[in-house]
Amino acid sequence: MWDLPGPGHEPASPASAGGLSTTAPPGKPWATVLTWTVVRRCTALTFTASEEKVLVADKSGDVYSFSVLEPHGSGKLELGHLSMLLDVAVSPDDRYVLTADRDEKIRVSWAAAPHNIESFCLGHTEFVSRIFVVPDHPELLLSSSGDRTLRLWQYRSGRELHCCHLPSLQEPSEPWSNKRFAASRITYWRQEDCVALLCDGLPVVCLFQLDVPRRQLVYQQQLTFQHRVWDAAFEEARGLWVLQDCREAPLVLCRPVGGQWQSLPESAVSKRVCAHLRENWAMLEGEDPPWPALQGHVQPWARADAGSRARNAAGSCSVGEGAGPVVGVVCVSASASGQQSCCEPGPGWFP
């Protein structure tokens, strides 16, 4: 899932890279090919399905598009919200742009004419932290919120199909059962229509089965770890990788065994990645909550997006850091194999 930098391709510090931290896989050096300056700090970004554009959401509630095909062009304002945007996604056919904001709304806009709104997905009672279009079922959307729910939508109509109240899945005896939290990652495993939900600052990952015929989410299991979980991601061939706040054992691989998900013994691959993470551990520590406006309303994010920086350290993409008090940088990198990636400021870089 993650490539490691080879000799001569160690991560550069932001200072030495002029505000950019770059890494490269062995034999396939990564190079920065496009860099754009944006008006406000980025809160989320994504490629379009065609990979011809990068959509950038910012703290003022606007979404700008940057053309990969016209590298010297400036960003184009596509749409705007009245409040800070926290996530942006694109439908697999590039017809719709989906945006989530701090004021509980999910908006579905036409990509070709963003002033035309297809629908709103309304139902969350607090900020919407993550949205995720299900790859194998492109009509379905998953969303998470500060109201501690995971919801399934038919987003073109704005219809809510199912709602999971996360506190009801926890045992009263668990030390975090009374804490407020927000989901910081939604990831999906195509093999078994499995959804993993990571909540900020908690040492757990919740697993759900997406029952497509019944249009509902079925709770399966809660994976508990000894340390706070920073990130989680599925690799189709192996299972669920979990990054935790533990320098000695930062990475855990989990797979279903006999119908129950379990952590597996450390393999050669995980040992190699763990060794690289330990070498770059300082980069993962000491971050502030990504959304200062939400401090006091939710538990500290506890470096919830550190997993993206861990993947950066492991050679999957570059990281761009803002150059000034209200200026952010979007950077697009390409490897020798032609693979592209985009990057955004980490949580500690939001003003």
Short mmCIF file of C-alpha atoms in Angstrom, two decimals:
data_model
loop_
_atom_site.label_atom_id
_atom_site.label_comp_id
_atom_site.label_asym_id
_atom_site.label_seq_id
_atom_site.Cartn_x
_atom_site.Cartn_y
_atom_site.Cartn_z
CA MET A 1 0.00 0.00 0.00
CA TRP A 2 2.84 2.36 0.84
CA ASP A 3 6.11 2.61 -1.05
CA LEU A 4 9.25 3.38 0.86
CA PRO A 5 11.86 5.89 -0.27
CA GLY A 6 15.08 4.34 -1.40
CA PRO A 7 18.62 5.59 -0.86
CA GLY A 8 18.96 9.17 -1.94
CA HIS A 9 15.23 9.80 -1.72
CA GLU A 10 14.79 10.57 1.95
CA PRO A 11 12.03 13.02 2.91
CA ALA A 12 13.10 16.62 2.77
CA SER A 13 12.14 18.99 5.54
CA PRO A 14 9.70 21.79 4.65
CA ALA A 15 12.46 24.33 5.19
CA SER A 16 14.92 22.61 2.86
CA ALA A 17 12.24 22.02 0.24
CA GLY A 18 11.03 25.60 0.19
CA GLY A 19 7.88 24.81 2.14
CA LEU A 20 7.29 21.43 0.52
CA SER A 21 8.14 18.01 1.90
CA THR A 22 8.77 15.47 -0.84
CA THR A 23 9.52 11.76 -0.87
CA ALA A 24 10.03 9.11 -3.50
CA PRO A 25 9.63 5.37 -3.89
CA PRO A 26 12.67 3.29 -4.84
CA GLY A 27 13.44 3.54 -8.52
CA LYS A 28 10.45 5.83 -9.09
CA PRO A 29 11.49 9.25 -7.84
CA TRP A 30 8.67 11.67 -7.13
CA ALA A 31 8.97 15.18 -8.46
CA THR A 32 6.86 18.26 -7.88
CA VAL A 33 5.33 19.13 -11.23
CA LEU A 34 2.64 21.65 -10.28
CA THR A 35 2.29 24.12 -7.44
CA TRP A 36 -0.58 26.54 -6.98
CA THR A 37 -1.07 29.26 -4.39
CA VAL A 38 -4.60 29.62 -3.06
CA VAL A 39 -6.29 32.53 -1.31
CA ARG A 40 -7.20 30.71 1.91
CA ARG A 41 -5.87 27.71 3.74
CA CYS A 42 -7.07 24.41 2.31
CA THR A 43 -9.34 22.23 4.41
CA ALA A 44 -9.79 19.41 1.88
CA LEU A 45 -8.98 18.56 -1.71
CA THR A 46 -9.53 15.84 -4.27
CA PHE A 47 -8.89 14.96 -7.89
CA THR A 48 -11.81 14.73 -10.26
CA ALA A 49 -12.45 11.22 -11.57
CA SER A 50 -10.83 12.16 -14.89
CA GLU A 51 -7.77 13.45 -12.99
CA GLU A 52 -7.84 16.57 -15.13
CA LYS A 53 -8.59 18.90 -12.22
CA VAL A 54 -7.93 19.27 -8.53
CA LEU A 55 -10.78 20.64 -6.42
CA VAL A 56 -9.68 22.57 -3.34
CA ALA A 57 -12.02 23.47 -0.47
CA ASP A 58 -10.93 26.24 1.87
CA LYS A 59 -11.71 27.68 5.28
CA SER A 60 -13.84 30.50 3.87
CA GLY A 61 -16.30 28.01 2.33
CA ASP A 62 -15.19 28.21 -1.31
CA VAL A 63 -14.18 25.49 -3.76
CA TYR A 64 -11.60 26.29 -6.44
CA SER A 65 -10.60 24.09 -9.34
CA PHE A 66 -7.08 23.89 -10.75
CA SER A 67 -6.43 22.35 -14.14
CA VAL A 68 -3.71 19.72 -14.33
CA LEU A 69 -3.68 20.16 -18.11
CA GLU A 70 -3.04 23.91 -17.85
CA PRO A 71 -0.39 24.13 -15.16
CA HIS A 72 0.12 27.87 -15.43
CA GLY A 73 -3.55 28.75 -15.16
CA SER A 74 -5.01 30.25 -12.01
CA GLY A 75 -7.67 28.66 -9.88
CA LYS A 76 -11.30 29.00 -10.88
CA LEU A 77 -13.96 29.64 -8.24
CA GLU A 78 -16.53 26.87 -8.62
CA LEU A 79 -18.91 27.29 -5.69
CA GLY A 80 -19.22 28.68 -2.20
CA HIS A 81 -20.81 28.01 1.16
CA LEU A 82 -21.59 30.47 3.93
CA SER A 83 -19.47 28.50 6.40
CA MET A 84 -16.17 26.65 6.48
CA LEU A 85 -15.95 23.59 4.25
CA LEU A 86 -14.65 20.46 5.93
CA ASP A 87 -14.67 17.98 3.04
CA VAL A 88 -15.18 17.73 -0.72
CA ALA A 89 -15.83 14.72 -2.96
CA VAL A 90 -16.68 14.03 -6.59
CA SER A 91 -19.05 11.45 -8.07
CA PRO A 92 -17.29 8.71 -10.09
CA ASP A 93 -18.79 10.05 -13.35
CA ASP A 94 -17.64 13.62 -12.56
CA ARG A 95 -21.22 14.89 -12.81
CA TYR A 96 -21.53 16.07 -9.22
CA VAL A 97 -19.40 17.88 -6.65
CA LEU A 98 -20.30 17.08 -3.05
CA THR A 99 -19.35 19.45 -0.26
CA ALA A 100 -19.72 19.24 3.52
CA ASP A 101 -19.63 22.23 5.83
CA ARG A 102 -19.50 23.24 9.46
CA ASP A 103 -23.21 24.11 9.47
CA GLU A 104 -24.52 20.53 9.23
CA LYS A 105 -25.13 20.54 5.46
CA ILE A 106 -24.07 18.32 2.57
CA ARG A 107 -24.60 19.96 -0.81
CA VAL A 108 -24.72 18.14 -4.15
CA SER A 109 -23.93 20.50 -7.05
CA TRP A 110 -23.67 20.01 -10.79
CA ALA A 111 -20.00 19.92 -11.74
CA ALA A 112 -20.67 21.53 -15.13
CA ALA A 113 -22.71 24.35 -13.56
CA PRO A 114 -22.05 24.43 -9.80
CA HIS A 115 -24.62 27.19 -9.22
CA ASN A 116 -27.23 24.52 -9.98
CA ILE A 117 -27.83 22.46 -6.86
CA GLU A 118 -29.08 18.91 -7.36
CA SER A 119 -29.93 18.31 -3.70
CA PHE A 120 -29.09 18.84 -0.05
CA CYS A 121 -28.52 15.92 2.31
CA LEU A 122 -29.97 17.25 5.55
CA GLY A 123 -30.20 15.43 8.85
CA HIS A 124 -26.93 15.91 10.71
CA THR A 125 -27.25 18.12 13.75
CA GLU A 126 -23.61 19.20 13.97
CA PHE A 127 -20.72 19.84 11.57
CA VAL A 128 -20.19 17.24 8.84
CA SER A 129 -16.62 16.02 9.20
CA ARG A 130 -16.30 13.48 6.35
CA ILE A 131 -18.14 12.45 3.18
CA PHE A 132 -17.34 9.40 1.06
CA VAL A 133 -18.90 8.23 -2.22
CA VAL A 134 -18.92 4.41 -2.22
CA PRO A 135 -16.77 3.31 -5.21
CA ASP A 136 -18.72 0.18 -6.18
CA HIS A 137 -22.09 1.83 -5.56
CA PRO A 138 -21.65 5.37 -6.92
CA GLU A 139 -25.21 6.39 -6.07
CA LEU A 140 -24.50 5.99 -2.35
CA LEU A 141 -22.80 8.43 0.01
CA LEU A 142 -21.47 7.90 3.54
CA SER A 143 -21.14 10.82 5.92
CA SER A 144 -19.99 11.35 9.49
CA SER A 145 -20.51 14.24 11.84
CA GLY A 146 -19.91 15.79 15.22
CA ASP A 147 -23.35 14.49 16.15
CA ARG A 148 -21.65 11.06 16.44
CA THR A 149 -23.58 9.42 13.62
CA LEU A 150 -22.62 7.58 10.45
CA ARG A 151 -25.25 8.05 7.75
CA LEU A 152 -25.97 6.46 4.40
CA TRP A 153 -27.53 8.61 1.66
CA GLN A 154 -28.91 8.38 -1.84
CA TYR A 155 -27.30 11.71 -2.50
CA ARG A 156 -28.89 12.72 -5.81
CA SER A 157 -32.30 12.83 -4.15
CA GLY A 158 -30.96 13.90 -0.75
CA ARG A 159 -32.69 10.92 0.83
CA GLU A 160 -31.28 9.48 4.04
CA LEU A 161 -31.29 5.68 3.87
CA HIS A 162 -29.82 4.72 7.23
CA CYS A 163 -28.37 6.28 10.37
CA CYS A 164 -26.04 4.62 12.87
CA HIS A 165 -25.78 6.27 16.29
CA LEU A 166 -22.23 5.52 17.35
CA PRO A 167 -22.68 5.95 21.14
CA SER A 168 -25.21 3.10 21.09
CA LEU A 169 -22.44 0.78 19.86
CA GLN A 170 -20.21 1.42 22.88
CA GLU A 171 -20.25 -0.31 26.21
CA PRO A 172 -21.03 2.05 29.15
CA SER A 173 -17.91 0.78 30.90
CA GLU A 174 -15.61 2.02 28.13
CA PRO A 175 -13.63 5.08 29.28
CA TRP A 176 -14.52 7.09 26.17
CA SER A 177 -18.24 6.23 26.11
CA ASN A 178 -19.32 9.67 27.42
CA LYS A 179 -16.90 11.72 25.33
CA ARG A 180 -17.90 13.78 22.34
CA PHE A 181 -16.05 12.93 19.16
CA ALA A 182 -16.17 13.26 15.39
CA ALA A 183 -15.22 10.76 12.72
CA SER A 184 -11.94 11.57 11.05
CA ARG A 185 -11.78 8.83 8.41
CA ILE A 186 -14.16 6.65 6.41
CA THR A 187 -12.55 3.88 4.38
CA TYR A 188 -14.03 1.05 2.33
CA TRP A 189 -13.05 -2.53 1.41
CA ARG A 190 -14.55 -3.66 -1.88
CA GLN A 191 -14.03 -7.36 -1.26
CA GLU A 192 -16.73 -7.56 1.38
CA ASP A 193 -18.47 -4.16 1.19
CA CYS A 194 -16.85 -3.39 4.53
CA VAL A 195 -16.76 0.14 5.96
CA ALA A 196 -14.26 1.19 8.62
CA LEU A 197 -14.88 4.30 10.67
CA LEU A 198 -12.16 6.03 12.66
CA CYS A 199 -13.08 8.55 15.35
CA ASP A 200 -10.69 11.27 16.44
CA GLY A 201 -8.55 10.62 19.46
CA LEU A 202 -10.09 7.23 20.28
CA PRO A 203 -8.25 3.87 20.34
CA VAL A 204 -10.98 2.15 18.33
CA VAL A 205 -12.03 1.45 14.74
CA CYS A 206 -15.68 0.57 14.08
CA LEU A 207 -16.47 -1.88 11.29
CA PHE A 208 -19.73 -2.03 9.35
CA GLN A 209 -21.11 -4.16 6.54
CA LEU A 210 -22.77 -2.19 3.74
CA ASP A 211 -25.96 -4.12 2.92
CA VAL A 212 -26.65 -2.68 -0.51
CA PRO A 213 -29.94 -4.52 -1.29
CA ARG A 214 -31.44 -3.35 2.01
CA ARG A 215 -29.77 0.06 1.81
CA GLN A 216 -28.43 -0.07 5.35
CA LEU A 217 -25.28 -0.33 7.42
CA VAL A 218 -24.89 -3.37 9.66
CA TYR A 219 -22.59 -2.99 12.64
CA GLN A 220 -20.04 -5.82 12.75
CA GLN A 221 -17.30 -5.23 15.25
CA GLN A 222 -15.25 -2.73 17.20
CA LEU A 223 -11.49 -3.10 17.05
CA THR A 224 -9.81 -1.81 20.20
CA PHE A 225 -6.14 -0.82 20.36
CA GLN A 226 -3.78 0.07 23.18
CA HIS A 227 -3.09 3.52 21.78
CA ARG A 228 -5.00 6.27 20.01
CA VAL A 229 -5.59 5.51 16.35
CA TRP A 230 -4.32 8.12 13.93
CA ASP A 231 -5.48 6.64 10.65
CA ALA A 232 -6.82 3.52 8.95
CA ALA A 233 -6.93 2.37 5.34
CA PHE A 234 -7.87 -0.79 3.51
CA GLU A 235 -5.50 -2.52 1.12
CA GLU A 236 -7.50 -4.85 -1.11
CA ALA A 237 -4.89 -7.61 -1.11
CA ARG A 238 -4.08 -7.59 2.61
CA GLY A 239 -6.77 -6.06 4.81
CA LEU A 240 -7.01 -3.07 7.15
CA TRP A 241 -3.88 -1.14 8.07
CA VAL A 242 -4.17 0.83 11.31
CA LEU A 243 -1.72 3.56 12.33
CA GLN A 244 -1.59 4.18 16.08
CA ASP A 245 0.16 6.58 18.42
CA CYS A 246 2.92 4.17 19.41
CA ARG A 247 6.45 4.62 18.16
CA GLU A 248 7.47 1.06 19.04
CA ALA A 249 4.59 -0.51 17.07
CA PRO A 250 2.97 2.21 14.93
CA LEU A 251 1.36 -0.02 12.32
CA VAL A 252 -1.05 -2.93 12.76
CA LEU A 253 -2.54 -5.10 10.01
CA CYS A 254 -6.00 -6.60 10.65
CA ARG A 255 -7.92 -9.22 8.70
CA PRO A 256 -11.09 -11.27 9.23
CA VAL A 257 -10.28 -14.66 10.75
CA GLY A 258 -13.16 -17.04 11.31
CA GLY A 259 -15.67 -14.25 10.85
CA GLN A 260 -13.96 -11.90 13.33
CA TRP A 261 -11.42 -9.21 12.56
CA GLN A 262 -8.08 -9.77 14.29
CA SER A 263 -4.65 -8.18 14.27
CA LEU A 264 -2.03 -10.28 12.50
CA PRO A 265 1.57 -10.96 13.53
CA GLU A 266 4.08 -8.48 12.20
CA SER A 267 5.19 -9.29 8.66
CA ALA A 268 8.27 -8.29 6.71
CA VAL A 269 6.29 -5.57 4.96
CA SER A 270 4.92 -4.07 8.17
CA LYS A 271 8.36 -4.23 9.81
CA ARG A 272 9.84 -2.30 6.90
CA VAL A 273 7.15 0.38 7.00
CA CYS A 274 7.28 0.62 10.80
CA ALA A 275 11.03 1.17 10.66
CA HIS A 276 10.54 4.01 8.22
CA LEU A 277 7.79 5.58 10.33
CA ARG A 278 10.02 5.50 13.40
CA GLU A 279 12.73 7.33 11.48
CA ASN A 280 10.22 10.11 10.70
CA TRP A 281 8.31 10.04 13.97
CA ALA A 282 8.94 13.68 14.83
CA MET A 283 6.93 14.68 11.76
CA LEU A 284 3.85 12.95 13.18
CA GLU A 285 3.84 14.55 16.60
CA GLY A 286 2.83 17.84 18.15
CA GLU A 287 -0.06 18.81 15.87
CA ASP A 288 -2.98 21.02 16.87
CA PRO A 289 -6.68 20.34 16.12
CA PRO A 290 -7.39 20.99 12.42
CA TRP A 291 -10.50 23.09 12.98
CA PRO A 292 -9.85 25.66 15.71
CA ALA A 293 -13.45 26.87 15.53
CA LEU A 294 -14.52 23.46 16.81
CA GLN A 295 -12.18 23.38 19.80
CA GLY A 296 -14.17 23.06 22.97
CA HIS A 297 -16.99 21.36 21.10
CA VAL A 298 -15.26 18.08 20.35
CA GLN A 299 -12.38 16.18 21.85
CA PRO A 300 -8.96 17.21 20.51
CA TRP A 301 -8.29 15.64 17.16
CA ALA A 302 -5.15 14.12 18.60
CA ARG A 303 -3.37 14.19 15.30
CA ALA A 304 -6.23 12.39 13.57
CA ASP A 305 -4.85 13.24 10.14
CA ALA A 306 -1.35 12.07 11.03
CA GLY A 307 -1.96 9.01 8.91
CA SER A 308 -1.86 11.11 5.78
CA ARG A 309 1.49 12.45 6.91
CA ALA A 310 2.60 8.90 7.63
CA ARG A 311 1.77 7.93 4.08
CA ASN A 312 3.71 11.01 2.97
CA ALA A 313 6.68 9.80 4.98
CA ALA A 314 6.28 6.39 3.41
CA GLY A 315 6.52 7.82 -0.08
CA SER A 316 2.97 8.09 -1.36
CA CYS A 317 2.68 11.84 -1.85
CA SER A 318 4.05 15.28 -1.09
CA VAL A 319 2.97 17.73 1.55
CA GLY A 320 2.37 21.43 0.94
CA GLU A 321 2.58 24.01 3.69
CA GLY A 322 1.07 27.48 3.68
CA ALA A 323 3.47 30.26 2.85
CA GLY A 324 1.83 32.99 4.92
CA PRO A 325 -0.93 33.85 7.33
CA VAL A 326 -3.76 33.39 4.83
CA VAL A 327 -2.03 31.65 1.95
CA GLY A 328 -1.99 27.91 1.30
CA VAL A 329 -0.19 25.83 -1.27
CA VAL A 330 -1.56 22.98 -3.35
CA CYS A 331 1.05 20.71 -4.84
CA VAL A 332 0.69 17.97 -7.44
CA SER A 333 3.45 15.38 -7.77
CA ALA A 334 4.12 12.68 -10.32
CA SER A 335 6.31 9.59 -10.24
CA ALA A 336 8.26 8.08 -13.09
CA SER A 337 5.42 5.63 -13.60
CA GLY A 338 3.03 8.49 -14.31
CA GLN A 339 1.03 8.17 -11.09
CA GLN A 340 -0.20 11.48 -9.72
CA SER A 341 -0.94 12.58 -6.20
CA CYS A 342 -2.10 15.75 -4.56
CA CYS A 343 -1.47 17.11 -1.12
CA GLU A 344 -2.84 19.55 1.38
CA PRO A 345 -1.71 21.26 4.59
CA GLY A 346 -1.83 19.09 7.68
CA PRO A 347 -3.93 19.95 10.72
CA GLY A 348 -1.21 21.99 12.38
CA TRP A 349 -1.13 24.37 9.44
CA PHE A 350 -4.65 25.74 9.74
CA PRO A 351 -4.74 29.23 11.23
#
